[in-house]
Coordinates of C-alpha atoms and ligand atoms in Angstrom, one line a residue:
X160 CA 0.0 0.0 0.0
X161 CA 1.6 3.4 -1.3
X162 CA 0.2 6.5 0.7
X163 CA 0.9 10.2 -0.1
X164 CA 3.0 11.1 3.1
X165 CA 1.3 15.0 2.2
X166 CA -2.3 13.0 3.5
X167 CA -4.4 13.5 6.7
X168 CA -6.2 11.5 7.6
X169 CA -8.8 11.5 10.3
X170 CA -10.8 9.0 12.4
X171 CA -13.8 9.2 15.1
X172 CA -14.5 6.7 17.5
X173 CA -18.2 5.7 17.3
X174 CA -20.9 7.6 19.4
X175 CA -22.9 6.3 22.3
X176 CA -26.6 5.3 21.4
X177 CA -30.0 5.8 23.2
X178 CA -30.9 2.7 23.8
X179 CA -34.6 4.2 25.8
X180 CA -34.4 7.5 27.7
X181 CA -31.7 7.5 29.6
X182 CA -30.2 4.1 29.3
X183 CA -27.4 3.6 26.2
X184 CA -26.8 0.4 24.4
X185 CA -24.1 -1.0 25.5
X186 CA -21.0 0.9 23.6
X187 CA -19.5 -0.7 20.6
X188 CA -16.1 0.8 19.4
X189 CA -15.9 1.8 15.7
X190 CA -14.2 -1.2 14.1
X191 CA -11.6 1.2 12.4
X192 CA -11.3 3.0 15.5
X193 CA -10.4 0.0 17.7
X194 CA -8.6 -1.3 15.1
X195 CA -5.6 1.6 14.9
X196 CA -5.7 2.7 18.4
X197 CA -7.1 0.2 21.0
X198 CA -9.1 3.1 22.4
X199 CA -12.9 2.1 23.6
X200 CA -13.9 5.3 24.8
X201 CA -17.1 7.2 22.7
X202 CA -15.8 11.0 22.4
X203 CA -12.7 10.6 20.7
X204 CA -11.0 11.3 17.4
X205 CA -7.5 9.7 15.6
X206 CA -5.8 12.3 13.0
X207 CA -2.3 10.8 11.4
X208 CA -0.8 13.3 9.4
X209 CA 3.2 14.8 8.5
X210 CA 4.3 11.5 10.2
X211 CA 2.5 12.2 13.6
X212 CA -0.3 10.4 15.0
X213 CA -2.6 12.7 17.4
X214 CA -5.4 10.9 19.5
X215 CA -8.2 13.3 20.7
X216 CA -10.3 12.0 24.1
X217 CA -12.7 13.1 26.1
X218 CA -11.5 14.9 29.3
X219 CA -11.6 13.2 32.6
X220 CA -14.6 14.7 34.5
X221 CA -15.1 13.4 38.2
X222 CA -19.1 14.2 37.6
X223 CA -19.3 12.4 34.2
X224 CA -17.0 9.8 35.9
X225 CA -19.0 8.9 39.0
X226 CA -21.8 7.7 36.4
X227 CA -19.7 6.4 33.8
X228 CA -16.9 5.0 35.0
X229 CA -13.1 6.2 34.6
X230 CA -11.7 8.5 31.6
X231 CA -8.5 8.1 30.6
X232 CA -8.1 12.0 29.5
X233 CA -5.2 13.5 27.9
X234 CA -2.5 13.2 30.0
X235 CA -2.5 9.5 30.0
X236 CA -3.7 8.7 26.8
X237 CA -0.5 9.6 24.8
X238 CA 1.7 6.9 26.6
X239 CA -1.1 4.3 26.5
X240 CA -2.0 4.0 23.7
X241 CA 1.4 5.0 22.2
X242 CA 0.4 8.4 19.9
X243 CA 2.8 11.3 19.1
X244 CA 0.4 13.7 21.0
X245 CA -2.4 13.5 22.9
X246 CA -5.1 15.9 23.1
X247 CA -8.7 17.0 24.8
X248 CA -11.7 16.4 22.1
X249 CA -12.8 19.5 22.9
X250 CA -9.6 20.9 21.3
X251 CA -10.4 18.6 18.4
X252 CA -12.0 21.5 16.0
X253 CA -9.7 24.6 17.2
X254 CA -6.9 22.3 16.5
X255 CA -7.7 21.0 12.8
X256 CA -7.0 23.7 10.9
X257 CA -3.3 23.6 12.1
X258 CA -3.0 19.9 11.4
X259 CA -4.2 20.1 8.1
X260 CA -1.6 22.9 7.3
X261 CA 0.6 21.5 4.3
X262 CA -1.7 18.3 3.6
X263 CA -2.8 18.1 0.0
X264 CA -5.8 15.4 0.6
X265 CA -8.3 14.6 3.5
X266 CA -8.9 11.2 4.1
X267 CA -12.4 10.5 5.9
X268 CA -15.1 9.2 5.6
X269 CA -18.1 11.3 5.3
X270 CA -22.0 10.2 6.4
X271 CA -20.9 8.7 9.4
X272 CA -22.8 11.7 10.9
X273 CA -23.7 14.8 9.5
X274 CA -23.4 17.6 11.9
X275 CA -19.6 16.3 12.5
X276 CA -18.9 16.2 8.3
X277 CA -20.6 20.0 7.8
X278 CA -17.8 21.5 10.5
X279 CA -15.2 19.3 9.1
X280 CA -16.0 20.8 5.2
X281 CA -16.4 23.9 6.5
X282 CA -12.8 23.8 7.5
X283 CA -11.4 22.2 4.8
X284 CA -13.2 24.8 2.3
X285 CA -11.6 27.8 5.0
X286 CA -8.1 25.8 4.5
X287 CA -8.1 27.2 0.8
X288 CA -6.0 30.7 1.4
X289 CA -3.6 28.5 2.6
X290 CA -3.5 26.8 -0.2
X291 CA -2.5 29.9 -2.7
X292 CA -6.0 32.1 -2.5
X293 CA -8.0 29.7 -4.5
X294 CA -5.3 28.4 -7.2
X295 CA -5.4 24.6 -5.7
X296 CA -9.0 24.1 -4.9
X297 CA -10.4 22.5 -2.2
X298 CA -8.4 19.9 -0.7
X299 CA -10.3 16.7 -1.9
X300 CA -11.6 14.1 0.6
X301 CA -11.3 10.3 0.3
X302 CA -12.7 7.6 2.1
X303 CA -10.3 5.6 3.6
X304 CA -12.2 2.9 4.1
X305 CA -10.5 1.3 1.3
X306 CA -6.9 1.5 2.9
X307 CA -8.0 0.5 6.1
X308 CA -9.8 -2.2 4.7
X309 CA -6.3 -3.6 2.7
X310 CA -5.0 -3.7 5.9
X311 CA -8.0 -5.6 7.6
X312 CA -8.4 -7.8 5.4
X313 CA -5.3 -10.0 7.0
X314 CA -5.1 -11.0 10.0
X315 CA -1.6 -10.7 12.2
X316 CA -1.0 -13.0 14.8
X317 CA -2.4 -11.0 17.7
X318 CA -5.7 -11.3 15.6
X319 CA -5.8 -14.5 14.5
X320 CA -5.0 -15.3 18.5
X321 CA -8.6 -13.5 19.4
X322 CA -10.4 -14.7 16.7
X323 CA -9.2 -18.7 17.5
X324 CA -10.7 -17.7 21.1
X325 CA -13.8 -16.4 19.7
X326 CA -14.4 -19.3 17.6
X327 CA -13.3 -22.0 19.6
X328 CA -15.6 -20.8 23.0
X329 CA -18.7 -20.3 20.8
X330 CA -18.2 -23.6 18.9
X331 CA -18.5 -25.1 22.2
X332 CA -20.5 -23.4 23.3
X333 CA -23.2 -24.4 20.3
X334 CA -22.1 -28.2 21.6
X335 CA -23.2 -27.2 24.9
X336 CA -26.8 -26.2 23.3
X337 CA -27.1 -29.2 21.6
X338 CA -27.1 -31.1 25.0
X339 CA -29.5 -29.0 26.8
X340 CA -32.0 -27.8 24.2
X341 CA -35.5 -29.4 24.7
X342 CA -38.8 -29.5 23.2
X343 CA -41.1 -26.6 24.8
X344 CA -38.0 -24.1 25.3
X345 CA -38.4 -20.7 24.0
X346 CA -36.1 -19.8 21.8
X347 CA -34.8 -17.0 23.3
X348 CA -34.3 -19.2 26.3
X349 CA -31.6 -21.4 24.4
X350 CA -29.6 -18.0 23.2
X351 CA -29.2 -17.3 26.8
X352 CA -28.1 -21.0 27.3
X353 CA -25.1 -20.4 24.7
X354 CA -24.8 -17.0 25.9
X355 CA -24.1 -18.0 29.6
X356 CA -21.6 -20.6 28.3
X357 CA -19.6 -18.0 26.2
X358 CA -19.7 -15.6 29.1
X359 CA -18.8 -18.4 31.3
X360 CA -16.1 -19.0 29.1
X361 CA -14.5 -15.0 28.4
X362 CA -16.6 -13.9 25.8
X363 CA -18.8 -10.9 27.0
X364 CA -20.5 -9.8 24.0
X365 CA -22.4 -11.6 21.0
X366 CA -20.6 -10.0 17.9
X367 CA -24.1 -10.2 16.2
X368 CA -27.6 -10.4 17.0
X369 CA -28.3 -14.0 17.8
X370 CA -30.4 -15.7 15.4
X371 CA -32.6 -18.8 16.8
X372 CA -35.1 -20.0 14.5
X373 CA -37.1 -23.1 15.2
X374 CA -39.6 -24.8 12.3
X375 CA -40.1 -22.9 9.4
X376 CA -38.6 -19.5 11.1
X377 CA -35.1 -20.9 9.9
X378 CA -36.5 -20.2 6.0
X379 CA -36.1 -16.3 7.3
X380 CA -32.7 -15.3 6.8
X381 CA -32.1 -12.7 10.0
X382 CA -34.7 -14.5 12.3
X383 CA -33.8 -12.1 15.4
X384 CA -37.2 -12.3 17.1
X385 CA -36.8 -15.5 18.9
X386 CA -39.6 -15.4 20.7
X387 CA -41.0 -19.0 19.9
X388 CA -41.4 -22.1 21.2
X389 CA -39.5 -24.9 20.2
X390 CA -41.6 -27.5 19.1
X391 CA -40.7 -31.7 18.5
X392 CA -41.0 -32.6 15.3
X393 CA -38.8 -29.2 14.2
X394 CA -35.0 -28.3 13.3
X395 CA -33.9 -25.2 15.1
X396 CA -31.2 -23.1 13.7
X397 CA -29.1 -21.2 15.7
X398 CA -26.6 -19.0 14.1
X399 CA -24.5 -16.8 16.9
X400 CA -21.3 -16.1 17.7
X401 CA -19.2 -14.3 20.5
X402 CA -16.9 -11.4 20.2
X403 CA -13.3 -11.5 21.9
X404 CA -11.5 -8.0 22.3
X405 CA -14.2 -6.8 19.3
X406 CA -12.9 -9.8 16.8
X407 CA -16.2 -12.3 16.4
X408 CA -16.8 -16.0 15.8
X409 CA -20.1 -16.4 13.4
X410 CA -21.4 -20.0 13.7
X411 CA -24.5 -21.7 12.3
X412 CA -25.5 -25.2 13.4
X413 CA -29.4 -26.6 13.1
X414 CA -30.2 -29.5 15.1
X415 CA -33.8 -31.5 15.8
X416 CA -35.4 -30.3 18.6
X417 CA -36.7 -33.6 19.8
X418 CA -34.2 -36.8 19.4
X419 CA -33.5 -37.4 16.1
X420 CA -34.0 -35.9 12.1
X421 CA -36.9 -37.2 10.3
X422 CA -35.8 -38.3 7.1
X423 CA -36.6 -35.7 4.8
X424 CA -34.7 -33.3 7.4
X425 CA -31.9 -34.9 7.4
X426 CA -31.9 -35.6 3.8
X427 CA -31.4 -31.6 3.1
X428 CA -28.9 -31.6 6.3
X429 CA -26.5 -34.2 4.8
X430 CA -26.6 -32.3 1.1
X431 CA -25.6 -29.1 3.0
X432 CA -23.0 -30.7 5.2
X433 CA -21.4 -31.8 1.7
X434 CA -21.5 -28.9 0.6
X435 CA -19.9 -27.3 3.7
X436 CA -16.8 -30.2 4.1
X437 CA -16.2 -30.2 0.4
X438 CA -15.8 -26.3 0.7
X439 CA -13.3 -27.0 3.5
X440 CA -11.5 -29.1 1.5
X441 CA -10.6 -27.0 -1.0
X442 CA -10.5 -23.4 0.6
X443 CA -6.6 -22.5 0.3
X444 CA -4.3 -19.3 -1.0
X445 CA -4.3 -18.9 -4.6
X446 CA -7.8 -19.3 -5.4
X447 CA -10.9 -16.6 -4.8
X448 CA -14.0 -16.5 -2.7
X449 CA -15.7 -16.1 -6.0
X450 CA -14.7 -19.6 -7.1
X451 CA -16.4 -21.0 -4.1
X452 CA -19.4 -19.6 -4.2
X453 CA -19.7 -20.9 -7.6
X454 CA -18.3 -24.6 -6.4
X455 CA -21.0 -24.1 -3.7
X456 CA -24.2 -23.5 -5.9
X457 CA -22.8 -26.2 -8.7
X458 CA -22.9 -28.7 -5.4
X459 CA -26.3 -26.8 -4.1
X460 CA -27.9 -27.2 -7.9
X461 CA -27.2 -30.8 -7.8
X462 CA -28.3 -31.4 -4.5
X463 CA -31.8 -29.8 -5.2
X464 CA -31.9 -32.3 -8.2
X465 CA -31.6 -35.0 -6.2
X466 CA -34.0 -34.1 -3.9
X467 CA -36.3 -34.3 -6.6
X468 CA -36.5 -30.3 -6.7
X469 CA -37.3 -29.3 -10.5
X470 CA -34.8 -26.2 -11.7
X471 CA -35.7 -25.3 -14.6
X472 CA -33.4 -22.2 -14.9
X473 CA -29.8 -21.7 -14.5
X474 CA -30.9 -19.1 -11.6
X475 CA -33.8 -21.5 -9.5
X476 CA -31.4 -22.7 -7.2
X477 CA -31.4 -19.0 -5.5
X478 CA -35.5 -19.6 -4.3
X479 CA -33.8 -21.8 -1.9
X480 CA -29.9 -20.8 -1.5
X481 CA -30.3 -16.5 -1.3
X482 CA -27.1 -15.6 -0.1
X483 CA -23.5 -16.2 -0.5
X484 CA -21.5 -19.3 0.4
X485 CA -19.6 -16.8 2.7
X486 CA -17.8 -13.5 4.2
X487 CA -14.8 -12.3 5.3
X488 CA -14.6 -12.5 9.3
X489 CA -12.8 -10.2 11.9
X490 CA -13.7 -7.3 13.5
X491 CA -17.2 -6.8 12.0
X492 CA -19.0 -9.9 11.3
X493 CA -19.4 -9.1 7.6
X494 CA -15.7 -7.5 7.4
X495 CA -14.2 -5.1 5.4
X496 CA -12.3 -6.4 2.3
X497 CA -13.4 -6.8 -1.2
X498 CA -14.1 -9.4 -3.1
X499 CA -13.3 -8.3 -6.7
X500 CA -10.3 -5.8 -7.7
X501 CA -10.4 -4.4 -11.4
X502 CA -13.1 -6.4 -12.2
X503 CA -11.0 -9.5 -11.2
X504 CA -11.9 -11.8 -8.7
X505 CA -9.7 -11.5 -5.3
X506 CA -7.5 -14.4 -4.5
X507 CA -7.5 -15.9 -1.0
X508 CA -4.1 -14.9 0.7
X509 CA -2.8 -16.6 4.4
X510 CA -4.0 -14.7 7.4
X511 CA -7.6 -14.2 5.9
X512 CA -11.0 -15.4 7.6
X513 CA -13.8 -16.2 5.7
X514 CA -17.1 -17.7 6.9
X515 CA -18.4 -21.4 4.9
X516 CA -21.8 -21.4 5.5
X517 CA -24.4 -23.1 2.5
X518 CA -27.7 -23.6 3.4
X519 CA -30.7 -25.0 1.5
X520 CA -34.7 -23.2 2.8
X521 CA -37.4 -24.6 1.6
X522 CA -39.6 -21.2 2.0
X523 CA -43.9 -21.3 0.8
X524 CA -42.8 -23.9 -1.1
X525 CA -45.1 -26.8 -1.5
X526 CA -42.6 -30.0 -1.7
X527 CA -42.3 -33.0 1.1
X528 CA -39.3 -30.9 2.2
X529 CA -41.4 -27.5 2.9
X530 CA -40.6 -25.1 6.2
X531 CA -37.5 -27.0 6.4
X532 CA -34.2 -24.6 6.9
X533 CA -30.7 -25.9 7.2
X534 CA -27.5 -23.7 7.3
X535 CA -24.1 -24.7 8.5
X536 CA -21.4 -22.1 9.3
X537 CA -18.0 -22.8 10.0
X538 CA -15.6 -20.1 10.1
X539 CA -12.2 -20.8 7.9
X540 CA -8.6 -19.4 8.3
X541 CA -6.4 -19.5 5.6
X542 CA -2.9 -21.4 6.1
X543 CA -0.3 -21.7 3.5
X544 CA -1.3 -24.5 2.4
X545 CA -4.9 -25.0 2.5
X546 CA -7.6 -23.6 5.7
X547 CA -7.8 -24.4 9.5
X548 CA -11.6 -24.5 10.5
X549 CA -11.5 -22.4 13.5
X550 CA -15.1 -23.7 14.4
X551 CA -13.8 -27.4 14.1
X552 CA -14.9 -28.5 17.7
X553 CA -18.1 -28.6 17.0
X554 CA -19.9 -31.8 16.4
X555 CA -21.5 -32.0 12.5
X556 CA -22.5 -35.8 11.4
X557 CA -26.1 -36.8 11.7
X558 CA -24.6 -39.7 14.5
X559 CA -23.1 -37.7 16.6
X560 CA -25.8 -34.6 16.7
X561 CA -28.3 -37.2 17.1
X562 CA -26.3 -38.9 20.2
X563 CA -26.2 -35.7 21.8
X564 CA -29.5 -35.2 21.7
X565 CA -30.3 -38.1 23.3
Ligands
LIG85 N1 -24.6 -14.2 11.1 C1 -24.8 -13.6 9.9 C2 -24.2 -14.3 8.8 O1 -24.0 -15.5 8.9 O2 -23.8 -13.8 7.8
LIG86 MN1 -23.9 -16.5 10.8
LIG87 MN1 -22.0 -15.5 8.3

């Protein structure tokens, strides 16, 4: 990556929400954010510019701070968290200007809140007598989101080290689910049965919004309601994941809520878990996301065929696989990176994480196999030679599901 050492660029931590009067949701870093500087404080700001790096935070305030908890504040912030300079947020807008003396571009992204990008423009558009009355122009603004999200895109060993925790404690704890889960539970009841296990386990926060979806709620792609009860005769499908240090696991399993898998259930389970080992097998550097999608719908077309499921277009197979075989994984759950690079596909390089995760819905479809949804998610890491499934501790085959259920 070649940058213009003339740049600035700048970065805002995210804000706190109202979650109901008062009461926030719980605060969630700015991937970015946590990403270059470690800091998870709302109120704060990162500019990097003539070779310095400049953290702004919010100042420490024993009123704010007998609520909220402890600030850093300037003074300390610099030698924590290892930037050039240090500075209050209030200073943040006094002290732009100045920073942005002698850059020639802006990086930063703009729409992430409005009131903040008008003061910023109105200071780049002031910054233009010092730019030679008018003769340069504006200095232009980039996003940088594609920069940051080159360097995202692969993971160093620090990351890959929270991301194996992530994966690991929330692939057990799905095999913990698949012990306890009974007939009659809610389903919100067994997201707090994996959630105690993570939490049990280090992992405070869900990196998504659990999805548990017994029956035919598994045939809607983001179930999030989970407000059901699990009935025998039904899959459930539970697709959830815990976030270490901000990196998140994002697992799918789907299980019979009574004993075993009728036949036609696990008829479509088996096709999918083919479809999700074969991807396995072949996931390694060299080759592009792109190419296993398109392995997975081949496997997914011929599946549906044998099932007896008439496709009579090149397309049908979408009615019942929607989405894509996959993601990349890391600090959001659907990361940053791209997928396609001058209208090439993007080859799979060690040190990325993507998610392998076919599925099959059979959605107000009138067949033997109708309300059935069946999605398997493992999460892959990309090795020299091939892929390590992160998620591999979790039990898959028919046999061994069914023996835990028993
Ligand atoms: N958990 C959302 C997804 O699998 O993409
Ligand atoms: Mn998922
Ligand atoms: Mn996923």
């Amino acid at each position: 990556m070649k940058l213009d050492s003339s740049a600035c660029f700048i970065f805002f931590s995210a804000d706190e929400l109202i979650r109901s009067n008062d009461s926030h949701f719980p605060f969630r870093q700015n991937s970015n954010f946590h990403y270059l500087t470690d800091l998870d404080e709302p109120g704060a700001a990162l500019v990097l510019v003539n070779g310095e790096s400049h953290l702004f935070v919010q100042d420490r305030d024993e009123s704010r701070e007998i609520w909220d908890g402890e600030r850093y504040g300037a003074d300390r912030a610099g030698g924590i968290f290892g930037t050039d300079e240090a500075h209050s947020f209030q200073e943040f807008f006094t002290k732009l200007p100045n920073l942005l003396k002698g850059a020639t571009k802006v990086y930063y992204q703009l729409a992430d809140s409005s009131d903040r990008d008008q003061r910023i423009l109105k200071i780049i558009h002031e910054s233009i007598p010092a730019r030679g009355k008018g003769t340069l122009g504006n200095l232009p603004v980039y996003d940088p989101m594609p920069l940051v999200a080159e360097l995202r895109i692969v993971k160093d060993i620090g990351e890959i080290k929270l991301i194996r925790k992530a994966c690991s404690i929330s692939a057990r704890a799905h095999a913990h689910i698949l012990k306890v889960a009974q007939v009659g539970m809610s389903e919100f009841e067994l997201a707090t049965e994996l959630q105690y296990f993570m939490q049990k386990n280090g992992l405070r926060e869900w990196g998504y919004t659990p999805i548990v979806a017994g029956g035919a709620n598994a045939t809607t792609l983001h179930y999030v309601r989970n407000n059901e009860v699990l009935k025998d005769g039904d899959l459930v499908l539970v697709d959830a994941g815990g976030e270490n240090e901000l990196y998140t696991a994002d697992i799918t399993q789907t299980f019979p809520v009574g004993k075993r898998f009728s036949e036609h259930q696990k008829k479509v389970y088996e096709k999918v878990l083919e479809v999700n080992q074969a991807i396995t097998r072949i996931a390694k550097p060299g080759i592009s996301y792109r190419s296993l999608h398109t392995e997975a719908v081949n496997m997914i077309s011929d599946a549906l065929k044998s099932l007896g499921i008439p496709l009579p277009e090149k397309e049908s197979y979408r009615r019942y696989f929607p989405h894509g075989l996959g993601h990349y994984l890391g600090l959001d759950v659907h990361d940053v990176g791209i997928y396609q690079e001058q209208g090439k596909d993007f080859l799979l390089k060690p040190g990325m994480i993507m998610t392998n995760e076919p599925g099959l819905y059979f959605r107000g479809i009138e067949t033997a196999y109708h309300g059935i949804g069946v999605r398997i998610e493992d999460d892959l890491l990309i090795t020299d030679s091939g892929c390590e499934n992160l998620t591999r501790e979790l039990p898959r085959a028919v046999d061994e599901i069914e023996s835990l259920r028993a």
